[in-house]
mmCIF file of C-alpha atoms and ligand atoms in Angstrom:
data_model
loop_
_atom_site.group_PDB
_atom_site.id
_atom_site.type_symbol
_atom_site.label_atom_id
_atom_site.label_comp_id
_atom_site.label_asym_id
_atom_site.label_seq_id
_atom_site.Cartn_x
_atom_site.Cartn_y
_atom_site.Cartn_z
ATOM 1 C CA UNK A 14 20.109 -1.981 4.217
ATOM 2 C CA UNK A 15 16.990 -2.169 4.739
ATOM 3 C CA UNK A 16 15.026 -5.387 5.714
ATOM 4 C CA UNK A 17 13.697 -6.700 3.048
ATOM 5 C CA UNK A 18 9.884 -8.181 3.631
ATOM 6 C CA UNK A 19 7.121 -10.250 0.938
ATOM 7 C CA UNK A 20 5.964 -7.072 -0.324
ATOM 8 C CA UNK A 21 10.088 -7.396 -2.273
ATOM 9 C CA UNK A 22 9.115 -10.690 -3.490
ATOM 10 C CA UNK A 23 6.381 -8.944 -5.046
ATOM 11 C CA UNK A 24 7.440 -5.715 -6.439
ATOM 12 C CA UNK A 25 9.337 -8.158 -8.341
ATOM 13 C CA UNK A 26 7.169 -10.605 -9.072
ATOM 14 C CA UNK A 27 9.314 -13.840 -7.882
ATOM 15 C CA UNK A 28 6.432 -14.854 -6.247
ATOM 16 C CA UNK A 29 2.681 -14.191 -7.123
ATOM 17 C CA UNK A 30 0.237 -11.451 -6.037
ATOM 18 C CA UNK A 31 -2.321 -9.813 -8.580
ATOM 19 C CA UNK A 32 -0.575 -6.288 -9.173
ATOM 20 C CA UNK A 33 -3.092 -4.369 -11.182
ATOM 21 C CA UNK A 34 -0.034 -1.469 -11.864
ATOM 22 C CA UNK A 35 3.327 -0.666 -11.668
ATOM 23 C CA UNK A 36 6.047 1.674 -12.679
ATOM 24 C CA UNK A 37 9.625 2.732 -11.905
ATOM 25 C CA UNK A 38 8.695 3.771 -8.484
ATOM 26 C CA UNK A 39 5.741 2.034 -6.750
ATOM 27 C CA UNK A 40 4.068 -1.639 -7.303
ATOM 28 C CA UNK A 41 -0.129 -1.806 -6.225
ATOM 29 C CA UNK A 42 -1.371 -5.119 -5.540
ATOM 30 C CA UNK A 43 -4.419 -6.412 -4.089
ATOM 31 C CA UNK A 44 -4.802 -7.002 -0.898
ATOM 32 C CA UNK A 45 -4.946 -11.222 0.011
ATOM 33 C CA UNK A 46 -6.929 -10.929 2.349
ATOM 34 C CA UNK A 47 -9.873 -7.792 1.793
ATOM 35 C CA UNK A 48 -11.391 -6.084 3.964
ATOM 36 C CA UNK A 49 -13.580 -4.362 1.387
ATOM 37 C CA UNK A 50 -15.038 -4.878 -2.539
ATOM 38 C CA UNK A 51 -11.816 -3.020 -3.678
ATOM 39 C CA UNK A 52 -8.652 -2.959 -1.039
ATOM 40 C CA UNK A 53 -5.515 -2.653 -3.046
ATOM 41 C CA UNK A 54 -1.519 -1.612 -0.916
ATOM 42 C CA UNK A 55 0.687 0.873 -3.054
ATOM 43 C CA UNK A 56 3.835 0.180 -1.869
ATOM 44 C CA UNK A 57 7.081 1.830 -3.348
ATOM 45 C CA UNK A 58 9.218 -0.274 -5.054
ATOM 46 C CA UNK A 59 12.310 0.395 -3.043
ATOM 47 C CA UNK A 60 11.326 -0.959 0.729
ATOM 48 C CA UNK A 61 11.627 1.446 3.306
ATOM 49 C CA UNK A 62 10.176 -0.093 6.527
ATOM 50 C CA UNK A 63 7.677 2.786 8.269
ATOM 51 C CA UNK A 64 6.674 6.109 8.200
ATOM 52 C CA UNK A 65 9.131 6.483 11.338
ATOM 53 C CA UNK A 66 11.546 6.460 8.521
ATOM 54 C CA UNK A 67 10.249 8.037 5.234
ATOM 55 C CA UNK A 68 12.994 11.173 4.387
ATOM 56 C CA UNK A 69 12.374 15.064 3.745
ATOM 57 C CA UNK A 70 13.212 13.586 0.082
ATOM 58 C CA UNK A 71 11.000 10.483 0.362
ATOM 59 C CA UNK A 72 8.695 13.316 -0.050
ATOM 60 C CA UNK A 73 8.199 12.763 -3.676
ATOM 61 C CA UNK A 74 7.979 8.909 -3.776
ATOM 62 C CA UNK A 75 4.911 9.425 -1.512
ATOM 63 C CA UNK A 76 2.588 12.321 -3.299
ATOM 64 C CA UNK A 77 3.426 9.589 -6.021
ATOM 65 C CA UNK A 78 2.087 6.768 -4.052
ATOM 66 C CA UNK A 79 -1.247 8.861 -3.017
ATOM 67 C CA UNK A 80 -2.001 10.118 -6.114
ATOM 68 C CA UNK A 81 -2.215 6.625 -7.807
ATOM 69 C CA UNK A 82 -3.488 5.322 -5.389
ATOM 70 C CA UNK A 83 -6.281 7.895 -5.762
ATOM 71 C CA UNK A 84 -5.925 7.133 -9.601
ATOM 72 C CA UNK A 85 -6.736 3.811 -8.707
ATOM 73 C CA UNK A 86 -9.460 3.855 -7.166
ATOM 74 C CA UNK A 87 -11.382 6.037 -10.059
ATOM 75 C CA UNK A 88 -10.190 2.415 -12.144
ATOM 76 C CA UNK A 89 -12.447 1.097 -9.517
ATOM 77 C CA UNK A 90 -14.728 3.650 -10.380
ATOM 78 C CA UNK A 91 -14.591 3.641 -6.282
ATOM 79 C CA UNK A 92 -14.488 7.791 -6.474
ATOM 80 C CA UNK A 93 -17.826 9.092 -7.060
ATOM 81 C CA UNK A 94 -18.944 7.049 -3.760
ATOM 82 C CA UNK A 95 -16.183 7.502 -1.783
ATOM 83 C CA UNK A 96 -12.835 5.474 0.020
ATOM 84 C CA UNK A 97 -10.238 5.132 2.371
ATOM 85 C CA UNK A 98 -6.165 5.672 2.336
ATOM 86 C CA UNK A 99 -4.863 3.743 4.880
ATOM 87 C CA UNK A 100 -1.065 3.656 6.635
ATOM 88 C CA UNK A 101 -0.623 1.917 9.733
ATOM 89 C CA UNK A 102 2.741 2.199 11.355
ATOM 90 C CA UNK A 103 3.985 0.318 14.028
ATOM 91 C CA UNK A 104 3.163 -1.460 17.248
ATOM 92 C CA UNK A 105 0.297 0.952 17.969
ATOM 93 C CA UNK A 106 -0.558 1.625 14.071
ATOM 94 C CA UNK A 107 -1.409 -2.568 13.501
ATOM 95 C CA UNK A 108 1.369 -2.795 11.086
ATOM 96 C CA UNK A 109 2.244 -6.416 9.915
ATOM 97 C CA UNK A 110 4.426 -5.776 7.249
ATOM 98 C CA UNK A 111 7.157 -3.242 7.915
ATOM 99 C CA UNK A 112 7.671 -2.692 3.818
ATOM 100 C CA UNK A 113 5.799 1.017 3.380
ATOM 101 C CA UNK A 114 2.305 0.697 1.732
ATOM 102 C CA UNK A 115 -1.396 2.706 1.644
ATOM 103 C CA UNK A 116 -4.232 0.982 1.495
ATOM 104 C CA UNK A 117 -6.613 1.772 -0.681
ATOM 105 C CA UNK A 118 -10.742 0.832 0.975
ATOM 106 C CA UNK A 119 -13.709 1.048 -1.134
ATOM 107 C CA UNK A 120 -16.799 -0.087 -2.752
ATOM 108 C CA UNK A 121 -18.690 -0.136 -0.010
ATOM 109 C CA UNK A 122 -19.127 2.396 3.079
ATOM 110 C CA UNK A 123 -16.608 1.998 5.509
ATOM 111 C CA UNK A 124 -18.230 3.001 8.454
ATOM 112 C CA UNK A 125 -16.487 5.317 11.503
ATOM 113 C CA UNK A 126 -12.849 4.870 11.449
ATOM 114 C CA UNK A 127 -11.590 2.995 14.124
ATOM 115 C CA UNK A 128 -12.981 -0.109 15.573
ATOM 116 C CA UNK A 129 -14.477 0.619 19.017
HETATM 117 P P1 5GP B 208 -0.629 -3.540 7.562
HETATM 118 O O1 5GP B 208 -1.346 -4.335 8.943
HETATM 119 O O2 5GP B 208 1.052 -3.986 8.003
HETATM 120 O O3 5GP B 208 -0.975 -2.455 7.054
HETATM 121 O O4 5GP B 208 -0.742 -4.394 6.941
HETATM 122 C C1 5GP B 208 -0.391 -5.334 5.428
HETATM 123 C C2 5GP B 208 -1.281 -6.071 4.283
HETATM 124 O O5 5GP B 208 -0.541 -6.868 3.245
HETATM 125 C C3 5GP B 208 -2.230 -6.942 5.514
HETATM 126 O O6 5GP B 208 -3.467 -6.478 5.190
HETATM 127 C C4 5GP B 208 -2.709 -8.991 4.181
HETATM 128 O O7 5GP B 208 -3.522 -8.650 4.373
HETATM 129 C C5 5GP B 208 -1.394 -8.302 3.756
HETATM 130 N N1 5GP B 208 -0.712 -8.997 2.845
HETATM 131 C C6 5GP B 208 0.480 -10.639 4.055
HETATM 132 N N2 5GP B 208 1.157 -10.491 2.938
HETATM 133 C C7 5GP B 208 0.250 -10.489 1.949
HETATM 134 C C8 5GP B 208 1.263 -11.049 0.993
HETATM 135 O O8 5GP B 208 1.786 -12.211 0.955
HETATM 136 N N3 5GP B 208 0.656 -11.298 -0.389
HETATM 137 C C9 5GP B 208 -0.820 -10.402 -0.321
HETATM 138 N N4 5GP B 208 -1.210 -9.741 -1.848
HETATM 139 N N5 5GP B 208 -1.266 -8.572 0.604
HETATM 140 C C10 5GP B 208 -0.591 -9.744 1.840
#
């Protein structure tokens, strides 16, 4: 079984978070340390540690996560100016929490894709 992280506790509402969307398969909440005016994390309710653990049966779930992200971008009114979706994977990718999540970032020009 996949080891749980703090994100599972957020999904189950056992610890506080600013949850902006939840359904049977995904939960979205504001990042505790926002890097942009809008910084929301979209996570599967059932944890998958990293992108390396994604199986073919997860494809509809990942598509749903991206669609939810786009809907939240519209709701946050950042869609017309544009935004960025980001998934960090593993050590070189800078992943800190090993419960797969999509970052939705926007509300200001985000600059080049990678830090120098
Ligand atoms: P990663 O580096 O794994 O892609 O991103 C993890 C993100 O989770 C970071 O942006 C970090 O600020 C956020 N984060 C870590 N712990 C918590 C928490 O307890 N609550 C919330 N809302 N965000 C968290």
